[in-house]
mmCIF file of C-alpha atoms in Angstrom:
data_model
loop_
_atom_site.group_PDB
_atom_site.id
_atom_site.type_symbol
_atom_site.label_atom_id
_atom_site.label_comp_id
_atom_site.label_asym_id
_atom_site.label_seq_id
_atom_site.Cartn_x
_atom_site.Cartn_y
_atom_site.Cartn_z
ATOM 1 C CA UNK A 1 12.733 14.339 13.198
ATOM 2 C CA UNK A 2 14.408 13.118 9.748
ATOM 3 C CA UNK A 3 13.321 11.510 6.928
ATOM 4 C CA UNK A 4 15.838 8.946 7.960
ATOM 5 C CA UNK A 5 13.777 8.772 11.325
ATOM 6 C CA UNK A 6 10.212 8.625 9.971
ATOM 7 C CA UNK A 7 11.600 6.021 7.563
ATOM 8 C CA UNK A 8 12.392 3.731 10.545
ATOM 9 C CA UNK A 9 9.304 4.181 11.986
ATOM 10 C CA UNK A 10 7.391 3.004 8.747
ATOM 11 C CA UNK A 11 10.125 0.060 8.742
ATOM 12 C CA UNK A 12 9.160 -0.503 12.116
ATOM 13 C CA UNK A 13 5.244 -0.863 11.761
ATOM 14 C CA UNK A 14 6.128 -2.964 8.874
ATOM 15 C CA UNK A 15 7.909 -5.899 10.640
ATOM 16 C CA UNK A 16 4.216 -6.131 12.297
ATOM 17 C CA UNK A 17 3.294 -9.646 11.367
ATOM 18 C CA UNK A 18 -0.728 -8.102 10.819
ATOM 19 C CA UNK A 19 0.416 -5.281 8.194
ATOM 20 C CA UNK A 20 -0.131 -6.155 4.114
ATOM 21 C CA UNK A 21 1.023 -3.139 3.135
ATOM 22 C CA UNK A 22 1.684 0.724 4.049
ATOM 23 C CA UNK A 23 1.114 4.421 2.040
ATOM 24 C CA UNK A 24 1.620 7.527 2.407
ATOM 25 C CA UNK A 25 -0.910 10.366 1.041
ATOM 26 C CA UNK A 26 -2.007 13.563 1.022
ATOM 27 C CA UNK A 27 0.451 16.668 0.506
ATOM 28 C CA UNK A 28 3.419 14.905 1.267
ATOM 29 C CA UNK A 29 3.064 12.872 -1.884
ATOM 30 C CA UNK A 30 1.693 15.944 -3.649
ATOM 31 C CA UNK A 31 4.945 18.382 -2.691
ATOM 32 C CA UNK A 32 1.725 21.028 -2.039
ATOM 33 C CA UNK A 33 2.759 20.617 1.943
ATOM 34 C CA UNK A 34 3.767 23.296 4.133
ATOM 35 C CA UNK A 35 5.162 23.532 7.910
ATOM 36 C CA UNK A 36 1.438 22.916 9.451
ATOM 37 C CA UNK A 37 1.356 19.371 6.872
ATOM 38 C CA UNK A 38 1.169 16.524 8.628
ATOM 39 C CA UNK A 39 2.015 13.258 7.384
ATOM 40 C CA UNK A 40 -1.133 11.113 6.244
ATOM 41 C CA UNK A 41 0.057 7.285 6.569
ATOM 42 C CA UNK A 42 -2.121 4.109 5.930
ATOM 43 C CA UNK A 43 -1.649 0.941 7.262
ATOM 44 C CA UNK A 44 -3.200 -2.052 5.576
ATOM 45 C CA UNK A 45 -3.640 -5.312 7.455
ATOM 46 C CA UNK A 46 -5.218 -8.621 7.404
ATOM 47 C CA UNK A 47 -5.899 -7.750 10.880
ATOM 48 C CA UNK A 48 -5.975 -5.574 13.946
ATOM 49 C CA UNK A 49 -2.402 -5.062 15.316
ATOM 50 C CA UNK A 50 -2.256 -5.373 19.380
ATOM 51 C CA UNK A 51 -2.956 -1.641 20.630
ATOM 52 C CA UNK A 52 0.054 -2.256 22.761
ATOM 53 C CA UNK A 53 2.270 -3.242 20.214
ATOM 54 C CA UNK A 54 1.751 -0.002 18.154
ATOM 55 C CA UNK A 55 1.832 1.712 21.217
ATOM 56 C CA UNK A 56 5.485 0.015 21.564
ATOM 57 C CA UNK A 57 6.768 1.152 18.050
ATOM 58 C CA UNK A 58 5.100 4.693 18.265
ATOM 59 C CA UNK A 59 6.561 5.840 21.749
ATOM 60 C CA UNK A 60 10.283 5.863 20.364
ATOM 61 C CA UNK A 61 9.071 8.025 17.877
ATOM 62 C CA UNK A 62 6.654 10.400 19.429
ATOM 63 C CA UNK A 63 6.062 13.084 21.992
ATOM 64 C CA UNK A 64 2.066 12.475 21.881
ATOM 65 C CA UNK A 65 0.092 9.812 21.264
ATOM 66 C CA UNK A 66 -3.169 9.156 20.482
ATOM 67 C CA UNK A 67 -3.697 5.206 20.648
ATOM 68 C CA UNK A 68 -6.653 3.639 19.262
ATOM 69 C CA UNK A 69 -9.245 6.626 17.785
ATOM 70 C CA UNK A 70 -12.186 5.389 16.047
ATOM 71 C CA UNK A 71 -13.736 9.314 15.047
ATOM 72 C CA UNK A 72 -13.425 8.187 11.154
ATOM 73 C CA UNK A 73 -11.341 4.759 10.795
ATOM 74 C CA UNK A 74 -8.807 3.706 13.221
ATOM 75 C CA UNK A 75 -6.407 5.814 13.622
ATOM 76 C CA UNK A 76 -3.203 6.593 16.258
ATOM 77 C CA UNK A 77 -3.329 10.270 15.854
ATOM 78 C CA UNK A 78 0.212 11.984 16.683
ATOM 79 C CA UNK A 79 3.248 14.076 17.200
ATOM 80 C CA UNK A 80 6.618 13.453 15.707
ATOM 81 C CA UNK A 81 9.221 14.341 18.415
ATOM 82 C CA UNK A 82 9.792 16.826 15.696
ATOM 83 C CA UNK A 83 6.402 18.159 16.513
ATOM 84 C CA UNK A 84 5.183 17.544 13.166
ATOM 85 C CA UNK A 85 1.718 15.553 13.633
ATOM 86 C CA UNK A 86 1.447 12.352 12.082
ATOM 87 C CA UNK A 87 -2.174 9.961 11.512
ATOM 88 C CA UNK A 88 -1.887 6.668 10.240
ATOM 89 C CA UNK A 89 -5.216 4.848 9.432
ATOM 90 C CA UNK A 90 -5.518 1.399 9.706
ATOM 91 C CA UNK A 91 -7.535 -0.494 6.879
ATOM 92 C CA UNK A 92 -8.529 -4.022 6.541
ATOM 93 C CA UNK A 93 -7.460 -4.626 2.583
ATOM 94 C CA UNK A 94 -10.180 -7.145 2.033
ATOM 95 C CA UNK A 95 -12.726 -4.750 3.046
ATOM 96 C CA UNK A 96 -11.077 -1.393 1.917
ATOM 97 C CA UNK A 97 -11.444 -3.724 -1.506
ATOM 98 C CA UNK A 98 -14.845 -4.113 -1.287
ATOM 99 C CA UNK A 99 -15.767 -0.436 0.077
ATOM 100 C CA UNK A 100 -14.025 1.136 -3.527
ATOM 101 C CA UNK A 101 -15.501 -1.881 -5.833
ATOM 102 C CA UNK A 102 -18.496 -0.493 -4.200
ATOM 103 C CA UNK A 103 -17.911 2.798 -5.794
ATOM 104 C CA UNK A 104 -15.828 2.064 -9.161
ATOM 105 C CA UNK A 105 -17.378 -0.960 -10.010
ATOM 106 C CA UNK A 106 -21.011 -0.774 -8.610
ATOM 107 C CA UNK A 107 -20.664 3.105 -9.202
ATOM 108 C CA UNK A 108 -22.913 3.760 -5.301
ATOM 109 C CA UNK A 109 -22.518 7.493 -5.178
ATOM 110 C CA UNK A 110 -23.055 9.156 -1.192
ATOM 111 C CA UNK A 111 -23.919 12.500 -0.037
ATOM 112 C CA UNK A 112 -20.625 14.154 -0.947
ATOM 113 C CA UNK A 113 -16.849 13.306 -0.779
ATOM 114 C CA UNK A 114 -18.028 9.964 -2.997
ATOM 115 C CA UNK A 115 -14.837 9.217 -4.938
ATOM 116 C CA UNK A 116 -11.792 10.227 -2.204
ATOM 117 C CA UNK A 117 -10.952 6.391 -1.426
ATOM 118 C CA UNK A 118 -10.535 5.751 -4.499
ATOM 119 C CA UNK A 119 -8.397 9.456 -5.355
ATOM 120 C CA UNK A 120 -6.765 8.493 -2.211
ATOM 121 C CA UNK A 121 -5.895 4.612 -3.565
ATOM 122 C CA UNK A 122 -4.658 6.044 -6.816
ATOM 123 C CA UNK A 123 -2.350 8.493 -5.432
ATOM 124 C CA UNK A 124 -0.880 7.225 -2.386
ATOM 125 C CA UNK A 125 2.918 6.549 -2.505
ATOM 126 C CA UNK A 126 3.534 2.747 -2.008
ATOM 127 C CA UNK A 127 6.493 2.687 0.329
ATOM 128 C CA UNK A 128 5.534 -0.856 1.629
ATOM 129 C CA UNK A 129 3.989 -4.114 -0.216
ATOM 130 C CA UNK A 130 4.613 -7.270 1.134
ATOM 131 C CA UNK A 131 2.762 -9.842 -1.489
ATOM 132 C CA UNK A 132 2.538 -6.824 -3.678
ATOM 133 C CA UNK A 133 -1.686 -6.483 -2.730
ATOM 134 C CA UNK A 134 -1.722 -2.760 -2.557
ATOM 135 C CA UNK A 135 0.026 -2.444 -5.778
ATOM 136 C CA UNK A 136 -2.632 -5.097 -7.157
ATOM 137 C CA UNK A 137 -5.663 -3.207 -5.979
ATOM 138 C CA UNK A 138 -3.427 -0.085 -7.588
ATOM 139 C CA UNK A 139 -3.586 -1.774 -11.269
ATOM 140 C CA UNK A 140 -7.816 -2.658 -10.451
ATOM 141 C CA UNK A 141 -9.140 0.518 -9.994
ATOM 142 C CA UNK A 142 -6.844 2.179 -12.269
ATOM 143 C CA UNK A 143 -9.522 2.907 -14.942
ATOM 144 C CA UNK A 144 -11.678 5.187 -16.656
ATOM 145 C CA UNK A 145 -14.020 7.170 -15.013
ATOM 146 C CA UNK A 146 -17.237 5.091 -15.043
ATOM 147 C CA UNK A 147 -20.046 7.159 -16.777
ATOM 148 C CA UNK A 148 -22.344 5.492 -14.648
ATOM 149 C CA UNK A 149 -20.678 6.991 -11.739
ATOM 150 C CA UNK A 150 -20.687 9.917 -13.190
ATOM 151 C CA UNK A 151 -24.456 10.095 -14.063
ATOM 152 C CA UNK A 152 -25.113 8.902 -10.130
ATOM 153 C CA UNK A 153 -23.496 11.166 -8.312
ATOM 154 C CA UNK A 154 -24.576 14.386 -10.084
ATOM 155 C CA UNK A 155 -28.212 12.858 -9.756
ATOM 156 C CA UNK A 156 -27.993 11.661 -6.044
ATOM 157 C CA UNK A 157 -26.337 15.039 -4.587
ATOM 158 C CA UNK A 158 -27.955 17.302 -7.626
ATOM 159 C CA UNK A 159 -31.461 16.491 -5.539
ATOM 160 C CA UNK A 160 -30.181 17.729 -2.417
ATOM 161 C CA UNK A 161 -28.987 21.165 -3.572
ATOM 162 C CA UNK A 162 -32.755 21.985 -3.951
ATOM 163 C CA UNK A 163 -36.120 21.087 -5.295
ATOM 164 C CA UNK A 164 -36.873 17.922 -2.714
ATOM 165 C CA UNK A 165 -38.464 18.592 0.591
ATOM 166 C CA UNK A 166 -35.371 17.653 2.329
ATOM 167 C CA UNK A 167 -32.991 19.812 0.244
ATOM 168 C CA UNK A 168 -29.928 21.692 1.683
ATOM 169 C CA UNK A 169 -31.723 25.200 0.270
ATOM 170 C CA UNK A 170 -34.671 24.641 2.142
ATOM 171 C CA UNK A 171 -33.326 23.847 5.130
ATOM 172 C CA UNK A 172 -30.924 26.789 5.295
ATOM 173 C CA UNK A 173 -33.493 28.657 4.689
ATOM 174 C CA UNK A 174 -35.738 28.011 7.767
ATOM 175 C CA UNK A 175 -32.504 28.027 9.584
ATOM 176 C CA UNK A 176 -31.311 31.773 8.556
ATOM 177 C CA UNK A 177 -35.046 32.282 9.447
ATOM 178 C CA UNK A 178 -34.890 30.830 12.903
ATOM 179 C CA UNK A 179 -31.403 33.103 12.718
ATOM 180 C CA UNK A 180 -29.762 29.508 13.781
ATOM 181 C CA UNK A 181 -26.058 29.867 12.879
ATOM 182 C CA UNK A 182 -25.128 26.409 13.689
ATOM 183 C CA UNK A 183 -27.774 25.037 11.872
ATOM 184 C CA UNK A 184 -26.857 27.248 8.909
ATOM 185 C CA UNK A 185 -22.766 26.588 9.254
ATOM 186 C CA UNK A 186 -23.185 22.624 9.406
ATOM 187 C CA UNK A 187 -26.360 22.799 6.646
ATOM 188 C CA UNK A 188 -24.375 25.324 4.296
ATOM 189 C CA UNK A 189 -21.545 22.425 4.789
ATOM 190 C CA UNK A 190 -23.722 19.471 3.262
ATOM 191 C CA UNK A 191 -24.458 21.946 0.664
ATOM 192 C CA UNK A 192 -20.875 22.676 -0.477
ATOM 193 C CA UNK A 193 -20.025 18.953 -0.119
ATOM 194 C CA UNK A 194 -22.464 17.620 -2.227
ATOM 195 C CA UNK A 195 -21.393 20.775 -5.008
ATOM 196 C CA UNK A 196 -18.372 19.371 -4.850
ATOM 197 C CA UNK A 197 -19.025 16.588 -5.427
ATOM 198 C CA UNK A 198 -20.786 17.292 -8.569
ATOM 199 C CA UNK A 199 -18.394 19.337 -10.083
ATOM 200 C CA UNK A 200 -15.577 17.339 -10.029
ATOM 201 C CA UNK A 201 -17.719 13.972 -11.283
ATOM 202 C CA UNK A 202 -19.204 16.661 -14.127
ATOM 203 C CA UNK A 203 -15.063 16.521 -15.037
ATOM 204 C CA UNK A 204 -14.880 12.674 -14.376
ATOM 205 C CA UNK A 205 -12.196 13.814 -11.816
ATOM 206 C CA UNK A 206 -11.876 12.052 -8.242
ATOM 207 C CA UNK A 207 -12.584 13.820 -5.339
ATOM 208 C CA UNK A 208 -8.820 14.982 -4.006
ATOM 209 C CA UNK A 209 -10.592 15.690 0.059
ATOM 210 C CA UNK A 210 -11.894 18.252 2.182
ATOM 211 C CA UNK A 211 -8.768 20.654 1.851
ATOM 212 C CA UNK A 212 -8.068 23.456 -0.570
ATOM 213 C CA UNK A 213 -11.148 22.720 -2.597
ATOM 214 C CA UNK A 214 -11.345 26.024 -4.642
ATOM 215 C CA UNK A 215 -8.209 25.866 -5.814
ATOM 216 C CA UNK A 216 -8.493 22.001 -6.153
ATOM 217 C CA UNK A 217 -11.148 22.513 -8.676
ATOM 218 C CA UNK A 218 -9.188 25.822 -10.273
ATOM 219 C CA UNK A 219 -6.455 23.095 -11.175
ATOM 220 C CA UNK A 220 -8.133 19.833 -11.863
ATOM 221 C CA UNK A 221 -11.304 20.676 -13.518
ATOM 222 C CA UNK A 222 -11.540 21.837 -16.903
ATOM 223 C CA UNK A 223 -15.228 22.521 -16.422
ATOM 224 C CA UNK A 224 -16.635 24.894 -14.222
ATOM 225 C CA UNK A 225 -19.790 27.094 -13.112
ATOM 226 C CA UNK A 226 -20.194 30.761 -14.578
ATOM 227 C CA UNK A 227 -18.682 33.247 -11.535
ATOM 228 C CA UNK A 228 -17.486 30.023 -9.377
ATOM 229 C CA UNK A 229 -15.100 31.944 -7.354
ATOM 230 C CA UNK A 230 -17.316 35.253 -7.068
ATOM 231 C CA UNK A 231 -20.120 33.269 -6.002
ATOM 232 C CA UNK A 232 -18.681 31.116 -3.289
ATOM 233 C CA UNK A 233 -16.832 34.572 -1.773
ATOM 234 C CA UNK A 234 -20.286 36.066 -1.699
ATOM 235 C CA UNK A 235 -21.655 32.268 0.046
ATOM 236 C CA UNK A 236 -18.846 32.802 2.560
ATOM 237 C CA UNK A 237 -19.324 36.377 3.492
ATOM 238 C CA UNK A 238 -23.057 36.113 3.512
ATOM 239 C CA UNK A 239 -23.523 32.924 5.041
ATOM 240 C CA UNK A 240 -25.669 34.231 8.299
ATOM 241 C CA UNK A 241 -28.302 37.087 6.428
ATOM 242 C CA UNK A 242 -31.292 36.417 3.850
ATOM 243 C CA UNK A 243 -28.519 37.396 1.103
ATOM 244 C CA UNK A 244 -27.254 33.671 1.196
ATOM 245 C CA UNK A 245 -30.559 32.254 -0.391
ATOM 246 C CA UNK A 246 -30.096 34.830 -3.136
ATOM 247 C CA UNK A 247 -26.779 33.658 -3.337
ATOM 248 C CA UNK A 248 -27.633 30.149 -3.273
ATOM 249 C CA UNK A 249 -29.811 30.592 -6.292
ATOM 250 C CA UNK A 250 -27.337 31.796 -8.317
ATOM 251 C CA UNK A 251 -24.669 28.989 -7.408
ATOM 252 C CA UNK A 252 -27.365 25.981 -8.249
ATOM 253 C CA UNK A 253 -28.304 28.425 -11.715
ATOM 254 C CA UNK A 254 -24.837 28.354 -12.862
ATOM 255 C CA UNK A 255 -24.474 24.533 -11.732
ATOM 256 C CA UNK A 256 -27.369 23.599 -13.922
ATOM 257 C CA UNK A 257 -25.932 25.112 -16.912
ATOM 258 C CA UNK A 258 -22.732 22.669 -16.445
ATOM 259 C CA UNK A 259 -24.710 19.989 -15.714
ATOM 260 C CA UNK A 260 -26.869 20.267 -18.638
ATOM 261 C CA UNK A 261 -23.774 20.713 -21.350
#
């Protein structure tokens, strides 16, 4: 399919009486896609378009479909008759309002991942605005990085590297014990997620998602932990032996010295 096609099919969704406004993220607005890239697309309504009438609109354009997921928003999940996979999310812009003023304005930090709406808000590519809302809730959140936010979400997911009962450490610890590699893989996740999450709030950066996250940090952040590369290589290839709470020492050292700059 051609640009000339995929441009219909945004036209298309458009002319849906429901949709506010529509976006397009992720590496195809940063050029940093390749031939596996899909296309991210986000839909923003005042409310829920008919099932059937996206179904309608989607089948002239695709070979699969996925109508109707609810995994992480609602999303039709996929594939271009060019067999390039497309997701568009569906967002209520009242609420996807209140979920970032939640974050920028009441500066809530979560376990991880805390600022990617808001990355995600202020670099999608507008290429639909019917009372211009999207482009209003653009200019809103287009400020400074709170402090406040900061401060939050180094404290909130700082706690869970280690030193609580609950922390990530501890847990992967009893889990390399119990030699539970599950456990360790989805535990070891939290852990990098919430590291993440603190490093690029230590540079009062947003969060840009889950993908390419080294280099992410290699090109956004201006600050970063002593051996950061080294040490997440050695997390990686040690993940399943004792070696990995050694290892995990060393990353939350070097984090603390960051932190406390």
């Amino acid at each position: 399919m051609n640009k000339v096609n995929v441009e219909d099919l945004f036209r298309d969704i458009s002319k849906c009486n429901q949709v506010e406004a529509i976006a397009l993220g992720g590496s195809r607005v940063s050029g940093k896609y390749d031939d596996k890239s899909d296309y991210d697309v986000y839909v923003y309504v005042k409310e829920n378009i008919p099932k059937g009438s996206r179904m309608n609109i989607l089948s002239k354009y695709c070979c699969k479909m996925e109508i109707e997921n609810h995994y992480w928003e609602v999303e039709d999940n996929c594939t271009l008759n060019s067999n390039t996979d497309i997701d568009i999310i569906y967002r209520n812009i009242e609420d996807f309002d209140l979920t970032i003023g939640n974050i920028v304005q009441k500066n809530i930090a979560n376990n991880g991942y805390t600022t990617c709406l808001w990355n995600n808000l202020n670099t999608c590519k507008v290429l639909y605005d019917k009372d211009g809302k999207l482009e209003k809730l653009k200019r809103k959140y287009n400020i400074i990085y709170p402090d406040k936010l900061r401060h939050n979400i180094i404290s909130k997911n700082r706690k869970l590297l280690n030193g609580v009962l609950p922390s990530y450490d501890m847990q992967i610890k009893k889990a390399i014990e119990r030699n539970d590699k599950v456990s360790i893989n989805h535990r070891v996740t939290e852990f990098l997620a919430s590291y993440f999450d603190i490093i690029f709030a230590i540079n009062k950066v947003s969060h840009p998602g889950e993908k390419r996250l080294i280099q992410q940090c290699i090109d956004l952040c201006e600050i970063l932990p002593m051996d950061f590369e080294e040490n997440l290589k050695d997390l990686f290839e040690n993940m399943f032996n004792e070696d990995c709470n050694i290892i995990i020492e060393e990353i939350v050292k070097n984090l603390d010295k960051i932190i406390e700059q």
